[in-house]
């Protein structure tokens, strides 16, 4: 049975007059777009243009809900009640669902953004709120979350599909979490090294940690940071190397089993 | 064949810490709730509470999209491109659709709010943008709009159902439009008189204008201003008088033919 | 030498169409208004009306800056960088300063709102950011903060005046902090008891804690919660009792020494 | 007596994660920065960085207040009450004043942004609201406005200094207004031509209109569009040519008489 992996990128993170990311190029190489839904970035017209481009390029689309913090780009932790969080996620999924329907597309997945993703990595209440939101709207949607995270556990226990996301250009700790961005060794600086890490994560299910250990990691999708300056090069080269290594690069819906 | 009319109210117009309206009482008497979707009022949790209450009370729900102007409560005209307007409406319908689905409800209608409603009464580009948004998301949704408005015409020509809304407590001009709120005779001040006007609009299809004419008006739904201090009394008495007069008070979906 | 105390209330917390609080009545009894500056509540026109009313009633005004979270009314903790926090506070003080100047008033104090106040009670980085903001704009402004808080310490060390605020209607823990709102014993439910606690705090500098201890507390101003239903009654009765007890009720500027 | 002109640019129009403009380079050539104040663009930290850079480069700073429309970048007309408009302008001037004071700078001018500027060009109520705002906060601030506009007239009649702004890269109509951006001849496409127009406007006080007339125009400052791709080149070359032509390029405060 062949190995599969998806390449996803945070997308549609422009807002009004402000541009961010280069979907025109990036969508040639990725297979799934996680599209901002207006809370941390994105506005209805940005969302529509992004969905339309994804359709043209054959890229699957999913919701990328964020915390209500446009000024902080959804990257700042906020202490939100689980009920509010659930409703924020339903609202944002619904908004993107409608935009996608207007372009004849269906949503494939939901991937929380920034501080929501990070908080729900380790906080069970946030993780469950996100899973409840998905179940309430459409239990066939795939949650994109890190392997071993509270989102992973909540999705499994509450009965929705989860796709594991890994970060080729970020260093991991031996507890399976990322080295924080504030740490000097947060990033894997060489594209070559990041690519080889990705290949190994997908094919062997293992990654070397920042403190010299070697841990298990399961991967369905690799995150391309759409707002980083070398995103297009990274996506292009990573995709080529994965395919060379006999790994099929395809959207999650083609190989992740739905609930 | 019996006469039917719907009673609708702008609903869910609280926001965060701020309360507006009295849905607890009002939902005993109205048949359709037009629920704010976050642009002019409403937040995801307010929307959910409002939908849940509507379900408990057997009130049909629809989207009440507004212009992106929270500070102005969506009541200030904004010059928005038709494409942006279309996307704002799709986004808001989708957000409420998802919240409603989480509570096991389906949307019945779409009624633009405030300055969006007023602009689309007379501006064809705004009217068409709103109709395009509805068609793009779900052409079975009923557009609530004034009889004789550009929204009315656009809906008919573009093939979606339209329900005509009348205002019992507002004076009309002989061109079928409302006397502006800034005018001293904008309001019908007596509840008794407003009720008798409503009865006549529904049963005879006519209304006296502020300048002494008598014009045709077609009515499927009467607007109860949820944020006015006597909304509950008005709704209660109007409903009783309509029923006394042999008019059936029911949600739009029971008597307006869908596209 | 006479005892003095100020009565302050969070004020100007309406926003656009939404009303909150009853300044018309409350400003008859309080001596200082802490006016929301647009981030958690308040808009420029609400701010102006509130300043004008304060001027008419002889109430001193100060800035009540909040976190940028309108939907959460500034009551949700956000992890903000100290530099951003400093700039948010400068921005808000400046906005209110300009509105006040338009009405011929000068600012007396700065009192952080909600989650910003609570975080800066115990977090030195937040406390210092707030003090830096005040010094950068006008070191003569008085910081209103709890006795024993990090804000208290930062103000003293960095050389700005601090006025200690106490809460007559909230229970204290023996570490000098408030019993959290989520706790059943958070509130002092009887107005009579709250008033007697206030008198004792001002005249003896002591308060009984929820666990039966008796701790030192220093008080320059007592907070009247403007959005609570009995705020007006509380303010009226508290003021009368304080005056009966020979305590002078006056704005902070009359008895707190400036830097 | 020598001829003077100022070069100003809309500045600080980044927001949170989003960057716009290139102040690092542009501030080498311009003499006044009109800094966004948070309503259409800019956030408190962007404002502070922009003021600091202006100080380092010796660029004078002024407020660039906009309509409350972040999603539309303040470029969409909104029907705002004159009282609200006045308060929005006071609020924004005050916010920037405080940020500037934190960096040891004083404001020189106020230049409304986008749709506010355009509306106040021809609408007396908007123009007067803006002038009232400036007078209420600081009547020594210079209003930057087009020659012959309602802002020009309101400023003169109400007694504040006005500096006339011209647009070297935009075509004029014979009524002294700009050819709208939607028109194919809105822009002067060649930098060389724009520069020669600027020289003539400053030295002769005249400009050729799109319909072949030659009209009077008075100019104190020329607008460099900071968000246009060739802003830096335009500023650099224009400044060099102006100086070659014997025109002194200096901030407004050096040659515009205050009220």
mmCIF file with all atom_site columns, N, CA and C in Angstrom, chain D residues 46-66:
data_model
loop_
_atom_site.group_PDB
_atom_site.id
_atom_site.type_symbol
_atom_site.label_atom_id
_atom_site.label_alt_id
_atom_site.label_comp_id
_atom_site.label_asym_id
_atom_site.label_entity_id
_atom_site.label_seq_id
_atom_site.pdbx_PDB_ins_code
_atom_site.Cartn_x
_atom_site.Cartn_y
_atom_site.Cartn_z
_atom_site.occupancy
_atom_site.B_iso_or_equiv
_atom_site.pdbx_formal_charge
_atom_site.auth_seq_id
_atom_site.auth_comp_id
_atom_site.auth_asym_id
_atom_site.auth_atom_id
_atom_site.pdbx_PDB_model_num
ATOM 1  N N  . UNK D 1 46 ? 2.274   50.102 15.622 1.00 0.00 ? 46 UNK D N  1
ATOM 2  C CA . UNK D 1 46 ? 2.672   50.622 14.310 1.00 0.00 ? 46 UNK D CA 1
ATOM 3  C C  . UNK D 1 46 ? 2.835   52.150 14.391 1.00 0.00 ? 46 UNK D C  1
ATOM 4  N N  . UNK D 1 47 ? 1.913   52.798 15.071 1.00 0.00 ? 47 UNK D N  1
ATOM 5  C CA . UNK D 1 47 ? 1.980   54.252 15.213 1.00 0.00 ? 47 UNK D CA 1
ATOM 6  C C  . UNK D 1 47 ? 3.272   54.659 15.915 1.00 0.00 ? 47 UNK D C  1
ATOM 7  N N  . UNK D 1 48 ? 3.598   53.926 16.967 1.00 0.00 ? 48 UNK D N  1
ATOM 8  C CA . UNK D 1 48 ? 4.796   54.307 17.723 1.00 0.00 ? 48 UNK D CA 1
ATOM 9  C C  . UNK D 1 48 ? 6.058   54.107 16.901 1.00 0.00 ? 48 UNK D C  1
ATOM 10 N N  . UNK D 1 49 ? 6.151   52.979 16.206 1.00 0.00 ? 49 UNK D N  1
ATOM 11 C CA . UNK D 1 49 ? 7.333   52.751 15.361 1.00 0.00 ? 49 UNK D CA 1
ATOM 12 C C  . UNK D 1 49 ? 7.443   53.819 14.285 1.00 0.00 ? 49 UNK D C  1
ATOM 13 N N  . UNK D 1 50 ? 6.309   54.236 13.749 1.00 0.00 ? 50 UNK D N  1
ATOM 14 C CA . UNK D 1 50 ? 6.327   55.212 12.665 1.00 0.00 ? 50 UNK D CA 1
ATOM 15 C C  . UNK D 1 50 ? 6.755   56.581 13.183 1.00 0.00 ? 50 UNK D C  1
ATOM 16 N N  . UNK D 1 51 ? 6.238   56.951 14.343 1.00 0.00 ? 51 UNK D N  1
ATOM 17 C CA . UNK D 1 51 ? 6.647   58.231 14.942 1.00 0.00 ? 51 UNK D CA 1
ATOM 18 C C  . UNK D 1 51 ? 8.140   58.219 15.260 1.00 0.00 ? 51 UNK D C  1
ATOM 19 N N  . UNK D 1 52 ? 8.610   57.112 15.805 1.00 0.00 ? 52 UNK D N  1
ATOM 20 C CA . UNK D 1 52 ? 10.028  57.029 16.171 1.00 0.00 ? 52 UNK D CA 1
ATOM 21 C C  . UNK D 1 52 ? 10.916  57.177 14.941 1.00 0.00 ? 52 UNK D C  1
ATOM 22 N N  . UNK D 1 53 ? 10.517  56.521 13.869 1.00 0.00 ? 53 UNK D N  1
ATOM 23 C CA . UNK D 1 53 ? 11.292  56.611 12.628 1.00 0.00 ? 53 UNK D CA 1
ATOM 24 C C  . UNK D 1 53 ? 11.253  58.038 12.077 1.00 0.00 ? 53 UNK D C  1
ATOM 25 N N  . UNK D 1 54 ? 10.095  58.667 12.165 1.00 0.00 ? 54 UNK D N  1
ATOM 26 C CA . UNK D 1 54 ? 9.979   60.050 11.693 1.00 0.00 ? 54 UNK D CA 1
ATOM 27 C C  . UNK D 1 54 ? 10.923  60.949 12.480 1.00 0.00 ? 54 UNK D C  1
ATOM 28 N N  . UNK D 1 55 ? 10.965  60.709 13.787 1.00 0.00 ? 55 UNK D N  1
ATOM 29 C CA . UNK D 1 55 ? 11.861  61.523 14.616 1.00 0.00 ? 55 UNK D CA 1
ATOM 30 C C  . UNK D 1 55 ? 13.316  61.332 14.209 1.00 0.00 ? 55 UNK D C  1
ATOM 31 N N  . UNK D 1 56 ? 13.693  60.086 14.030 1.00 0.00 ? 56 UNK D N  1
ATOM 32 C CA . UNK D 1 56 ? 15.074  59.791 13.619 1.00 0.00 ? 56 UNK D CA 1
ATOM 33 C C  . UNK D 1 56 ? 15.431  60.466 12.302 1.00 0.00 ? 56 UNK D C  1
ATOM 34 N N  . UNK D 1 57 ? 14.465  60.491 11.392 1.00 0.00 ? 57 UNK D N  1
ATOM 35 C CA . UNK D 1 57 ? 14.737  61.027 10.061 1.00 0.00 ? 57 UNK D CA 1
ATOM 36 C C  . UNK D 1 57 ? 14.446  62.526 9.960  1.00 0.00 ? 57 UNK D C  1
ATOM 37 N N  . UNK D 1 58 ? 13.980  63.149 11.051 1.00 0.00 ? 58 UNK D N  1
ATOM 38 C CA . UNK D 1 58 ? 13.668  64.574 11.001 1.00 0.00 ? 58 UNK D CA 1
ATOM 39 C C  . UNK D 1 58 ? 12.421  64.894 10.206 1.00 0.00 ? 58 UNK D C  1
ATOM 40 N N  . UNK D 1 59 ? 11.499  63.971 10.152 1.00 0.00 ? 59 UNK D N  1
ATOM 41 C CA . UNK D 1 59 ? 10.245  64.177 9.421  1.00 0.00 ? 59 UNK D CA 1
ATOM 42 C C  . UNK D 1 59 ? 9.180   64.661 10.410 1.00 0.00 ? 59 UNK D C  1
ATOM 43 N N  . UNK D 1 60 ? 8.457   65.717 10.066 1.00 0.00 ? 60 UNK D N  1
ATOM 44 C CA . UNK D 1 60 ? 7.369   66.201 10.926 1.00 0.00 ? 60 UNK D CA 1
ATOM 45 C C  . UNK D 1 60 ? 6.202   65.216 10.870 1.00 0.00 ? 60 UNK D C  1
ATOM 46 N N  . UNK D 1 61 ? 5.419   65.162 11.960 1.00 0.00 ? 61 UNK D N  1
ATOM 47 C CA . UNK D 1 61 ? 4.312   64.196 11.986 1.00 0.00 ? 61 UNK D CA 1
ATOM 48 C C  . UNK D 1 61 ? 2.965   64.887 12.168 1.00 0.00 ? 61 UNK D C  1
ATOM 49 N N  . UNK D 1 62 ? 1.952   64.276 11.569 1.00 0.00 ? 62 UNK D N  1
ATOM 50 C CA . UNK D 1 62 ? 0.585   64.751 11.724 1.00 0.00 ? 62 UNK D CA 1
ATOM 51 C C  . UNK D 1 62 ? -0.356  63.567 11.773 1.00 0.00 ? 62 UNK D C  1
ATOM 52 N N  . UNK D 1 63 ? -1.587  63.849 12.187 1.00 0.00 ? 63 UNK D N  1
ATOM 53 C CA . UNK D 1 63 ? -2.590  62.786 12.298 1.00 0.00 ? 63 UNK D CA 1
ATOM 54 C C  . UNK D 1 63 ? -3.276  62.588 10.951 1.00 0.00 ? 63 UNK D C  1
ATOM 55 N N  . UNK D 1 64 ? -3.567  61.334 10.656 1.00 0.00 ? 64 UNK D N  1
ATOM 56 C CA . UNK D 1 64 ? -4.233  60.966 9.403  1.00 0.00 ? 64 UNK D CA 1
ATOM 57 C C  . UNK D 1 64 ? -5.484  60.167 9.765  1.00 0.00 ? 64 UNK D C  1
ATOM 58 N N  . UNK D 1 65 ? -6.482  60.871 10.319 1.00 0.00 ? 65 UNK D N  1
ATOM 59 C CA . UNK D 1 65 ? -7.664  60.146 10.803 1.00 0.00 ? 65 UNK D CA 1
ATOM 60 C C  . UNK D 1 65 ? -8.499  59.614 9.647  1.00 0.00 ? 65 UNK D C  1
ATOM 61 N N  . UNK D 1 66 ? -9.118  58.461 9.874  1.00 0.00 ? 66 UNK D N  1
ATOM 62 C CA . UNK D 1 66 ? -9.946  57.841 8.846  1.00 0.00 ? 66 UNK D CA 1
ATOM 63 C C  . UNK D 1 66 ? -11.312 57.455 9.383  1.00 0.00 ? 66 UNK D C  1
#
